[in-house]
């Protein structure tokens, strides 16, 4: 017996690939550029968004028959904003170093268009369980791209993964650096994230030609 | 009974209930987590001050390693011998002077009000150091730090931090290789308290000249570097009257 029906499973799996919020819908790009210089920050941002989306979608779905349509956008904003403040405070209390690195970007989750988009497009019209899956699925799709971008940017830009040196010591010239390898400082700055996202989009579309939009 | 959610009265009622519920939930979280957050901030400040006076867990070249948070309080009271505040009336002892927000004190001075400038006296391996806090502006936002000096006005160590400098560029002021350059630099130019400039192309990238009042700048972070230069100068100006009383040269 499957844990999830096929329809429900698709709610999680679709956003991971064929309907990815970043590479297909091109939403949530701003945070994908801003915080992916390090893998650790990418992972935490992904986890925070998974939490906010999962809980947010459930809350909105629970209230969907009560929310007056005149003020529904405000209600959605209040829900995201409160959840984000809670995430921020919990990080400050239990992962202080990390909350300093993420700083303003945690606040920026509020403006992440994926979240408002899913509230508006899905949670307002669907049941609690399906909204929860949809939220988790979209956040995972967003998180996967974040982690891929963070992986390449940290590896090529700083020569580390999760802060652990991979290629040797650039100052003491050990490992790869002893044969003339250099870290690419360009990967650290935000435009590099655009290029990495672009490459992911290219790879994804050349694997699945159905995704290519008509010009 | 179906509710007409489109009625104005319902909309208002909904909004009011929502605000009350959300407000209480957030207040509950904020007050519940406040003590922990305050403690984190306190430990961080202690770690930074100790770092600036050379009490840290750095090994060789590489990363910044603070005293771990579980022992920082103990170490802080062990190494920091005196916490002083400088006021118009003179120098006073004050417990927990390290919690004073320098930004507010500088603002008070600018408005012509009385300020309390904190300064700490530490002792490590029998050597006395004076630790000054600093506060200034980088490219995007605030930068701050601590600097420890001896009686000869030679820097024993620094710690810099920032709120929002560019990662990989200005944010590197809190990297070891930048901060370590300050160690051993003299703040004096002749007899004048000149500070230390962050300069490009000073023909001393290895920083062997400790009397030139200069350290090598970070590539791509000119404005942040200038901010550090200005911050050091500003802080020395604030503390000059006190430093005069302790100088031996």
XYZ file of C-alpha atoms in Angstrom, chain A residues 18 202-214:
14
model
C 8.724 19.535 -13.901
C 19.438 24.684 -19.457
C 20.280 21.174 -18.255
C 16.715 20.568 -17.095
C 15.162 21.672 -20.369
C 17.552 19.772 -22.552
C 16.675 16.614 -20.589
C 12.951 17.232 -20.836
C 12.194 19.024 -24.091
C 8.497 19.297 -23.219
C 9.425 22.062 -20.773
C 10.753 24.377 -23.456
C 8.362 27.290 -23.916
C 7.184 28.229 -27.412
